[in-house]
CSV table of C-alpha atoms and ligand atoms in Angstrom, one decimal:
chain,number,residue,atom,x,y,z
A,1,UNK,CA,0.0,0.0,0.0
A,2,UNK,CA,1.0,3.5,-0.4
A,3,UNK,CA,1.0,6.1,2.3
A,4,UNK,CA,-1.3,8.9,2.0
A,5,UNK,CA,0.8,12.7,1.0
A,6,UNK,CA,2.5,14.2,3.9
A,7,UNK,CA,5.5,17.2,4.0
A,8,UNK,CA,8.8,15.7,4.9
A,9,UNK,CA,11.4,18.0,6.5
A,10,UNK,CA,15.2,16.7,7.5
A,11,UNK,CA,16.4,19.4,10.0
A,12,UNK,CA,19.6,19.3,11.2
A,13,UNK,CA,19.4,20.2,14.9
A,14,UNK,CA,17.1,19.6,17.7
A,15,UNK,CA,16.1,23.2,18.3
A,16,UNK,CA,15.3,23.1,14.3
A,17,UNK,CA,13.7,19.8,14.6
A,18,UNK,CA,11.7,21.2,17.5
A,19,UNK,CA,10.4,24.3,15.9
A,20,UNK,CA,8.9,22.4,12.8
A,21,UNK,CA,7.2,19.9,15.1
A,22,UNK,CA,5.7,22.9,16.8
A,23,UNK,CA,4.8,25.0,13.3
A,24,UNK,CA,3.3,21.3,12.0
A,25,UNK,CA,0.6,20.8,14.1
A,26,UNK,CA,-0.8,17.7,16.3
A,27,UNK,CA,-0.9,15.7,13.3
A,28,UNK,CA,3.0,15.9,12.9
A,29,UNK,CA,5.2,13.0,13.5
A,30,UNK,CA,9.4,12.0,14.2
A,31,UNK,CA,10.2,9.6,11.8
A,32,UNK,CA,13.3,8.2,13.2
A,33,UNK,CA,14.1,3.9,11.8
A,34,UNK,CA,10.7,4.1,9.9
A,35,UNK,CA,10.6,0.1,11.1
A,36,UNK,CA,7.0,0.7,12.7
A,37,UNK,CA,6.3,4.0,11.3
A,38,UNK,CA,6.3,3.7,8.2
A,39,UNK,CA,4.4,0.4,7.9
A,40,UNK,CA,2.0,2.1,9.9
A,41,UNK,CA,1.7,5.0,7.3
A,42,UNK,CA,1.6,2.3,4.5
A,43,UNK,CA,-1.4,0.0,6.0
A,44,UNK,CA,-3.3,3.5,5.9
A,45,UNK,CA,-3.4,2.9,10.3
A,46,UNK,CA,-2.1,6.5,10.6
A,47,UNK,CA,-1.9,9.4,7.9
A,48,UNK,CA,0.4,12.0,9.2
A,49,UNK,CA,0.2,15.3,8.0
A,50,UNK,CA,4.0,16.3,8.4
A,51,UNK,CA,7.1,13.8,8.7
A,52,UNK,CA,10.7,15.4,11.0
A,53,UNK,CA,13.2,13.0,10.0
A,54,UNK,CA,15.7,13.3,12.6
A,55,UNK,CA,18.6,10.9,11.0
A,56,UNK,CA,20.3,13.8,10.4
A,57,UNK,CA,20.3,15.3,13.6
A,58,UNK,CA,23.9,14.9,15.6
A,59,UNK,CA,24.3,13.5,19.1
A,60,UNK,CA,21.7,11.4,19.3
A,61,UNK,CA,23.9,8.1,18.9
A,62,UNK,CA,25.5,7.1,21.7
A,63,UNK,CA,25.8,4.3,24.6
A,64,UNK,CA,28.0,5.5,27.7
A,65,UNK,CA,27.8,5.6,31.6
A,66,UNK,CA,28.6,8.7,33.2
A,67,UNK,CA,27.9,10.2,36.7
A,68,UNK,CA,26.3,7.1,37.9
A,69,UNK,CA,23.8,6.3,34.8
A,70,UNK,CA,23.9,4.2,31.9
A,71,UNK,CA,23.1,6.7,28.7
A,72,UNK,CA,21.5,5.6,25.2
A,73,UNK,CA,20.7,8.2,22.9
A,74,UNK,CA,17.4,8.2,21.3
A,75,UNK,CA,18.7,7.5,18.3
A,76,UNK,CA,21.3,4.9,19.2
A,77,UNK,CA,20.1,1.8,16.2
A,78,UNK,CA,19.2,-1.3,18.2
A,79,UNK,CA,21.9,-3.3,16.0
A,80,UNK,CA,24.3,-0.8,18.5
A,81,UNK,CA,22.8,-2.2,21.6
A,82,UNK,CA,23.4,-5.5,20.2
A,83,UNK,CA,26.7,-5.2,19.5
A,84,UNK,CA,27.9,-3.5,22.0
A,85,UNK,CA,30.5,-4.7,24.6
A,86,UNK,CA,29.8,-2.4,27.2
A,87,UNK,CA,25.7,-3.8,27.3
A,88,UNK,CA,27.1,-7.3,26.9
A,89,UNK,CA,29.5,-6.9,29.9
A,90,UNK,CA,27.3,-5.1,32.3
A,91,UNK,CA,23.6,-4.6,31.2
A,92,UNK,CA,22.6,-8.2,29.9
A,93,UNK,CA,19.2,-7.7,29.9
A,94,UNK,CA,19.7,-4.8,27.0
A,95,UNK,CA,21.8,-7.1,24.7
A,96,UNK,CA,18.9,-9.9,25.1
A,97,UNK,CA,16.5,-7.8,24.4
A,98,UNK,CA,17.9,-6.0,21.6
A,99,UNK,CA,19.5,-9.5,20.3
A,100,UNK,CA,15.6,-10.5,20.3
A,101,UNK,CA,13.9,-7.6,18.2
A,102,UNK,CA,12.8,-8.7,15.0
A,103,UNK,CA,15.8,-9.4,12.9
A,104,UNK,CA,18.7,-7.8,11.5
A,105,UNK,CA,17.6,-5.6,9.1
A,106,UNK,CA,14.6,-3.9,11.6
A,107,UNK,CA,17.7,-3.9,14.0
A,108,UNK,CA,19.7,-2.0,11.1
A,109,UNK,CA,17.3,0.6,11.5
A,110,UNK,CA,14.9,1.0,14.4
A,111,UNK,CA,16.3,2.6,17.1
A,112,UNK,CA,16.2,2.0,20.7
A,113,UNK,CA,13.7,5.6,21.1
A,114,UNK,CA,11.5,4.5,18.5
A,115,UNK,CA,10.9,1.5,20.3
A,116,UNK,CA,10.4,3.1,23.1
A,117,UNK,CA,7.9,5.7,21.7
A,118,UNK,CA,6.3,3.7,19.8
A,119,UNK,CA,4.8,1.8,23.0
A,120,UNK,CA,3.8,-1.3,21.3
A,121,UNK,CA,2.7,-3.6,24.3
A,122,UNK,CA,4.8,-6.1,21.8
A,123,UNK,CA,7.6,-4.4,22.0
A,124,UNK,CA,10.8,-5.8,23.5
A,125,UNK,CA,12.5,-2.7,24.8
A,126,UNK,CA,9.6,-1.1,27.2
A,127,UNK,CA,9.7,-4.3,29.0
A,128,UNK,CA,13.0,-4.1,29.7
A,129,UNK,CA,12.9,-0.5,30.5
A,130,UNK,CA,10.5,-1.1,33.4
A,131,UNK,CA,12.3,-3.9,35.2
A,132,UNK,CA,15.7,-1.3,34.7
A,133,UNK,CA,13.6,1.7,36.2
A,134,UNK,CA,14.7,3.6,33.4
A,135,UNK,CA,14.3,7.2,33.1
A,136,UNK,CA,13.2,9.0,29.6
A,137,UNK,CA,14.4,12.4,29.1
A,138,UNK,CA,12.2,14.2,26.5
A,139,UNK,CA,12.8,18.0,24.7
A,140,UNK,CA,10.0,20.0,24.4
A,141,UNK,CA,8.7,23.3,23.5
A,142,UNK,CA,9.1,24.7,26.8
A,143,UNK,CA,12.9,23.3,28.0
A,144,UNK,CA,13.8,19.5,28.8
A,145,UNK,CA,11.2,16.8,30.9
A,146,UNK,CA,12.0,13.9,31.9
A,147,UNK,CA,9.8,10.2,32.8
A,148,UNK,CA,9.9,7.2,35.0
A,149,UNK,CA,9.6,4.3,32.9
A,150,UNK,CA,6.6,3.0,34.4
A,151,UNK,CA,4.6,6.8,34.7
A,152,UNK,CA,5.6,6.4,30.3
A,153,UNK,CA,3.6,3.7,28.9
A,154,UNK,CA,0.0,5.1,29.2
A,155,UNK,CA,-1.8,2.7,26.5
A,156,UNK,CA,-1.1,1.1,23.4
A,157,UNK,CA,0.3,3.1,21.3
A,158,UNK,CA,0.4,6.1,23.5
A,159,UNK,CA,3.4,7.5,25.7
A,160,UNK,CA,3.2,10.0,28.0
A,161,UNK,CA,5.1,12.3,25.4
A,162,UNK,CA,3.2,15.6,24.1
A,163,UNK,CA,3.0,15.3,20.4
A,164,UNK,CA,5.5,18.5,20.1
A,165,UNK,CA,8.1,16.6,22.4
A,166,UNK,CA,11.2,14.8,20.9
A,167,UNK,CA,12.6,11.4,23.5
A,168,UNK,CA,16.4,12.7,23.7
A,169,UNK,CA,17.9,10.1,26.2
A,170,UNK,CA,17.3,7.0,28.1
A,171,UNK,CA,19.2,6.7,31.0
A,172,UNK,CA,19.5,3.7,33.2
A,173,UNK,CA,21.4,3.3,37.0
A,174,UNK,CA,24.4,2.3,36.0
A,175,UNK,CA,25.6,-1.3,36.7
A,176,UNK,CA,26.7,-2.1,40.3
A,177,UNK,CA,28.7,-5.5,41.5
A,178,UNK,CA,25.8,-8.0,42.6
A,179,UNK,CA,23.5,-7.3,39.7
A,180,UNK,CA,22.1,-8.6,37.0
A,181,UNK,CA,19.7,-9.2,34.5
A,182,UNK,CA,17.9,-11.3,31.4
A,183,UNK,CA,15.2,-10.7,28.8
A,184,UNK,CA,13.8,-13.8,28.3
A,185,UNK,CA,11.2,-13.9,25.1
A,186,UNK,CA,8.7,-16.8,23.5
A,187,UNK,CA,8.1,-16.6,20.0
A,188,UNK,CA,6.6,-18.7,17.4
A,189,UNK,CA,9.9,-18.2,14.8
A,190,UNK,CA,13.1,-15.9,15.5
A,191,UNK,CA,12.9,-12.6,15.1
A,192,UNK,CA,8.4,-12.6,15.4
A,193,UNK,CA,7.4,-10.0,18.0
A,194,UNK,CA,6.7,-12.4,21.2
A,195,UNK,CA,3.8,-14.4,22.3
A,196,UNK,CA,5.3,-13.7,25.9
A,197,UNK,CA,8.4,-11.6,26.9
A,198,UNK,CA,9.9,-11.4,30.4
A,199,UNK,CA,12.5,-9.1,31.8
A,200,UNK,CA,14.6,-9.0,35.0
A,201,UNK,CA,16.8,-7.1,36.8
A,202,UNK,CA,18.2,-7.7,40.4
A,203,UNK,CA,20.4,-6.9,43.2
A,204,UNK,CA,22.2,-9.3,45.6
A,205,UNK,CA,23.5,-7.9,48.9
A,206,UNK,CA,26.8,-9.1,50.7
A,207,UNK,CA,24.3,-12.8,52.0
A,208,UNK,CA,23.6,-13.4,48.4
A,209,UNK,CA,19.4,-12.3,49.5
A,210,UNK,CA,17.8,-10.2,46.3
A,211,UNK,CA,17.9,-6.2,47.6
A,212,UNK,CA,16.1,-5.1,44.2
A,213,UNK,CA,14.0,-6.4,41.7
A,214,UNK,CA,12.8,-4.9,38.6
A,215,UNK,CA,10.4,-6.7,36.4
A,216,UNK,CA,8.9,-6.1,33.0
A,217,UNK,CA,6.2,-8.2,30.4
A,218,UNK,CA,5.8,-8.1,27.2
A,219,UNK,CA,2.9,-9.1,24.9
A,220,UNK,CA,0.1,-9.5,28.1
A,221,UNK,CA,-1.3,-6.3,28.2
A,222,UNK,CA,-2.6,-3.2,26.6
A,223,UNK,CA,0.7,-2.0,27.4
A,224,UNK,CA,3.9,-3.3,28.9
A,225,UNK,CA,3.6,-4.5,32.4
A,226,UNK,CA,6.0,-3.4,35.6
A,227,UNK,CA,5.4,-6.6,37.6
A,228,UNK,CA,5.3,-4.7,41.2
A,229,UNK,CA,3.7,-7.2,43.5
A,230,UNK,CA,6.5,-10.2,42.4
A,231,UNK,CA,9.0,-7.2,42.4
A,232,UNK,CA,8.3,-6.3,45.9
A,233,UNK,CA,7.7,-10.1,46.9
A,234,UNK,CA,11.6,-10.9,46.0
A,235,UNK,CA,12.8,-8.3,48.4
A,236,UNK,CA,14.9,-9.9,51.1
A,237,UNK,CA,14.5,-13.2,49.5
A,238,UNK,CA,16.9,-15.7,49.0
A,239,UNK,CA,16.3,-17.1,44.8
A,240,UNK,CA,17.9,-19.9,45.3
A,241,UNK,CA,14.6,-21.0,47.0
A,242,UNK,CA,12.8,-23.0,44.1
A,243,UNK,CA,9.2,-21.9,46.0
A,244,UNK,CA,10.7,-18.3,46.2
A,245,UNK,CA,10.9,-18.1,42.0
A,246,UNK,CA,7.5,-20.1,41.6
A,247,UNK,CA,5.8,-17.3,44.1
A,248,UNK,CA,7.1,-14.7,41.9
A,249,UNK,CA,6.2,-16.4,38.8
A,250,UNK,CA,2.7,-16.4,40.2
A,251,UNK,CA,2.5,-13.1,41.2
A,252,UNK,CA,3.9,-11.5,37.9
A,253,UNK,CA,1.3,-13.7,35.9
A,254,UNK,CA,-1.2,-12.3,38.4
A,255,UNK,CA,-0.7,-9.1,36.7
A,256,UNK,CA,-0.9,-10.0,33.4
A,257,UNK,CA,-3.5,-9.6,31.6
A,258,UNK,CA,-3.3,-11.2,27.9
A,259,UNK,CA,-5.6,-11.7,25.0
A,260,UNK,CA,-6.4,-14.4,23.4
A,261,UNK,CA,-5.1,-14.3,19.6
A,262,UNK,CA,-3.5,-15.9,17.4
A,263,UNK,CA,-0.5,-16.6,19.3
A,264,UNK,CA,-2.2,-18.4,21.5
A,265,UNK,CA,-4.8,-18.8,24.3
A,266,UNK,CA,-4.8,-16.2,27.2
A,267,UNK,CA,-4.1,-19.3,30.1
A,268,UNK,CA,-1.0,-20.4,27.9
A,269,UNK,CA,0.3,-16.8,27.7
A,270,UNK,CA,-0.5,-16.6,31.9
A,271,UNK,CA,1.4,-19.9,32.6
A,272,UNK,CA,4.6,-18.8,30.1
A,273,UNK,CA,4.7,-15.7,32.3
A,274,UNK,CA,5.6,-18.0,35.5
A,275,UNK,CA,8.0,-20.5,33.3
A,276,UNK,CA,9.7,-17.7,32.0
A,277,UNK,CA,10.2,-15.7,35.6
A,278,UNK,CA,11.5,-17.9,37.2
A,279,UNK,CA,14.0,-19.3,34.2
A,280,UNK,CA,14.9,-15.3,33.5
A,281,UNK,CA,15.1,-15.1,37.4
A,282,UNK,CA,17.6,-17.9,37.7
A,283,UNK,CA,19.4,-16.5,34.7
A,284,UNK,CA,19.5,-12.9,36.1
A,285,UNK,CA,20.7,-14.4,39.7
A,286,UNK,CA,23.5,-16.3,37.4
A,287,UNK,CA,25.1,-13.1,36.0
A,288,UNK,CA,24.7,-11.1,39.7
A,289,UNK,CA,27.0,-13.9,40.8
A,290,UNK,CA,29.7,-13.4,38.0
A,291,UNK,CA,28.5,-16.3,35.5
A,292,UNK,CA,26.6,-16.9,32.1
A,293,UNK,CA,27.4,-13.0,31.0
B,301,FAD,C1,9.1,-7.0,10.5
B,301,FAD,C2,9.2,-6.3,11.8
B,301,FAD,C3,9.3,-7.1,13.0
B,301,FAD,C4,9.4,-6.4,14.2
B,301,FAD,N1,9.6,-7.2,15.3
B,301,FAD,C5,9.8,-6.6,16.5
B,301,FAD,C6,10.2,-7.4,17.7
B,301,FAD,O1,10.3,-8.6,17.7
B,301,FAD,N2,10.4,-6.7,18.9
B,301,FAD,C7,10.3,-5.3,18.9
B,301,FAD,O2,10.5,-4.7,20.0
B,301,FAD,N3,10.0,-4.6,17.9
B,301,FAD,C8,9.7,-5.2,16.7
B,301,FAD,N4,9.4,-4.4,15.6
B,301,FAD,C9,9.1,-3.0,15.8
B,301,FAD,C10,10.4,-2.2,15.7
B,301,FAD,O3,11.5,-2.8,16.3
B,301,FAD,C11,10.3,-0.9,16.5
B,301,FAD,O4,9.0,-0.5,16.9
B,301,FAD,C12,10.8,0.2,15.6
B,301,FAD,O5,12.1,-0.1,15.2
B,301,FAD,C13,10.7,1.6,16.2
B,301,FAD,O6,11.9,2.3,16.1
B,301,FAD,P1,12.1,3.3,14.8
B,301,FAD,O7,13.3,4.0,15.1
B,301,FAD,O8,12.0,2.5,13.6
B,301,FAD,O9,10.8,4.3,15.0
B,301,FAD,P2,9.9,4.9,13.9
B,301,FAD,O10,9.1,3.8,13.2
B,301,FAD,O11,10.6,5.9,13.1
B,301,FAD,O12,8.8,5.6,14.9
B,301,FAD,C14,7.9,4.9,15.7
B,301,FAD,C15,7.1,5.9,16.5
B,301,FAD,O13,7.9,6.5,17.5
B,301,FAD,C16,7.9,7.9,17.3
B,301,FAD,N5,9.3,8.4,17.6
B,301,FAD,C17,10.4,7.8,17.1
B,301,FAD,N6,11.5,8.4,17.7
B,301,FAD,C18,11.0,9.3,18.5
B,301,FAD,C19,11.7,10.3,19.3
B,301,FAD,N7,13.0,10.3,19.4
B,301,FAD,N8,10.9,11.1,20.0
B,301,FAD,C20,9.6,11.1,19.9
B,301,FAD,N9,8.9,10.2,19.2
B,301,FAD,C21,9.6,9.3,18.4
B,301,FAD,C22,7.5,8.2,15.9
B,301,FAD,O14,6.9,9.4,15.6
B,301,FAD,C23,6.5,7.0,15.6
B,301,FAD,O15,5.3,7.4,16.2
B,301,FAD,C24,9.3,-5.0,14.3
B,301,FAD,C25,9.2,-4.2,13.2
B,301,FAD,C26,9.1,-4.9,11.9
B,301,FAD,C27,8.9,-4.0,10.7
């Protein structure tokens, strides 16, 4: 199918970027990858009126810590995330995720703040965002904003964003000794968006007992789900307890809430939640303890 007409602009700087969004009206949009824009504009499920391309845009590329956080630019490509040694050694729930999404040409492409924006509840990188407690940091018409994860994900499809707002940063706390995490995902065939996806991230203290936990689902909800009441559960537990992992399994599939489609039955999707807790769980515990990186 072909899109319907829109005006394209390719500004060069945010402020530029910024003021065209503003001057274009509600029905403006960033195009950044295209990977879900643009098939979304071809399917005729959204007609925007105006398109800022921000590929052009410097700075927006980057993955570094600094003063305590983990940085990703907006427009960091989610091939970048996969390949990059710094999220292999220390954030392994990113490189899952990102070594997850789709397949390589999407990765090629989309990049991690499109994903983000885009708030697909089938989306890997929201998910993962949620069990990191990430913080968005946005640009707007009136200065800089920033979000918790889990205040970002209103409803399908819609972020807490203004429609004149441009997602500049991610930023996540940075990696500490003792911690450790996994996206886990089920799909039918590599590289399909997932029937269930499940992402962890803890904290062991000095007796090896879980001091954080941060969950995330994908694919069981009209948006992607922060897990709270297994999260708070697996404070002060030990998860080398068997019962411990099922318990938060349990809870977490609790507060799912899937829909039966074709990727299954809503009860298959709730019981893959628990399998894939507790295995994501062990796997997260794993890399806290120095192993399976
Ligand atoms: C075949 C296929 C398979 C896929 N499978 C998966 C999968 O398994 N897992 C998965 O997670 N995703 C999957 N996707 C979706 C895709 O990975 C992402 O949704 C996509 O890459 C979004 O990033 P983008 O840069 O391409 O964003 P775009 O398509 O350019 O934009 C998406 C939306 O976000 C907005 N936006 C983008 N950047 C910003 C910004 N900086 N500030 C404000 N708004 C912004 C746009 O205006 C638009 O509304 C798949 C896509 C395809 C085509």
């Amino acid at each position: 199918m072909i899109p319907s007409s829109f005006e394209y602009y390719s500004p060069t700087t945010l402020p530029e970027a910024l003021s065209l969004l503003q001057k274009s009206g509600e029905n403006a949009k960033i195009l950044a990858g295209g990977q879900s824009l643009i098939p979304v504009m071809k399917l005729r499920l959204g007609s925007p009126s105006h398109l800022i391309d921000i590929n052009r845009v410097q700075g927006l590329n980057y993955i570094r810590e600094s003063n305590g956080v983990l940085q990703i630019g907006a427009m960091t490509r989610m091939a970048d995330l996969e390949s990059s040694d710094l999220l292999r050694s220390k954030y392994g729930i990113i490189h899952d995720a990102a070594m997850h999404i789709a397949d390589p040409l999407v990765r090629n492409r989309g990049t991690a703040g499109g994903n983000i924006s885009h708030a697909d509840p089938a989306n890997d990188l929201p998910a993962t965002m949620l069990a990191l407690d990430a913080e968005f940091h946005a640009i707007g018409p009136d200065g800089s904003k920033k979000f918790r994860a889990q205040d970002f994900f209103v409803d399908t499809f819609t972020t807490a964003l203004s429609h004149d707002d441009i997602l500049t940063e991610i930023q996540v706390p940075a990696y500490t000794p003792g911690s450790g995490g996994a996206y886990m995902k089920l799909e039918k065939r590599v590289g399909d968006f997932a029937i269930v996806g499940v992402g962890v991230q803890i904290s062991l203290d000095k007796q090896g007992a879980c001091s954080r936990a941060g969950i995330g689902l994908t694919s069981v909800g009209s948006t992607s789900i922060k897990a709270t009441n297994a999260e708070e559960y697996l404070k002060g537990k030990n998860l080398r307890d068997e019962s411990v992992l099922s318990m938060a399994g349990k809870l977490a599939s609790e507060q799912s809430n899937p829909a039966t489609d074709l990727r299954g039955p809503a009860e298959y999707k709730k019981e893959m939640v628990k399998v894939f807790i507790i295995r994501s769980l062990m796997r997260a515990q794993k890399r806290a303890l120095g192993g399976d990186m």
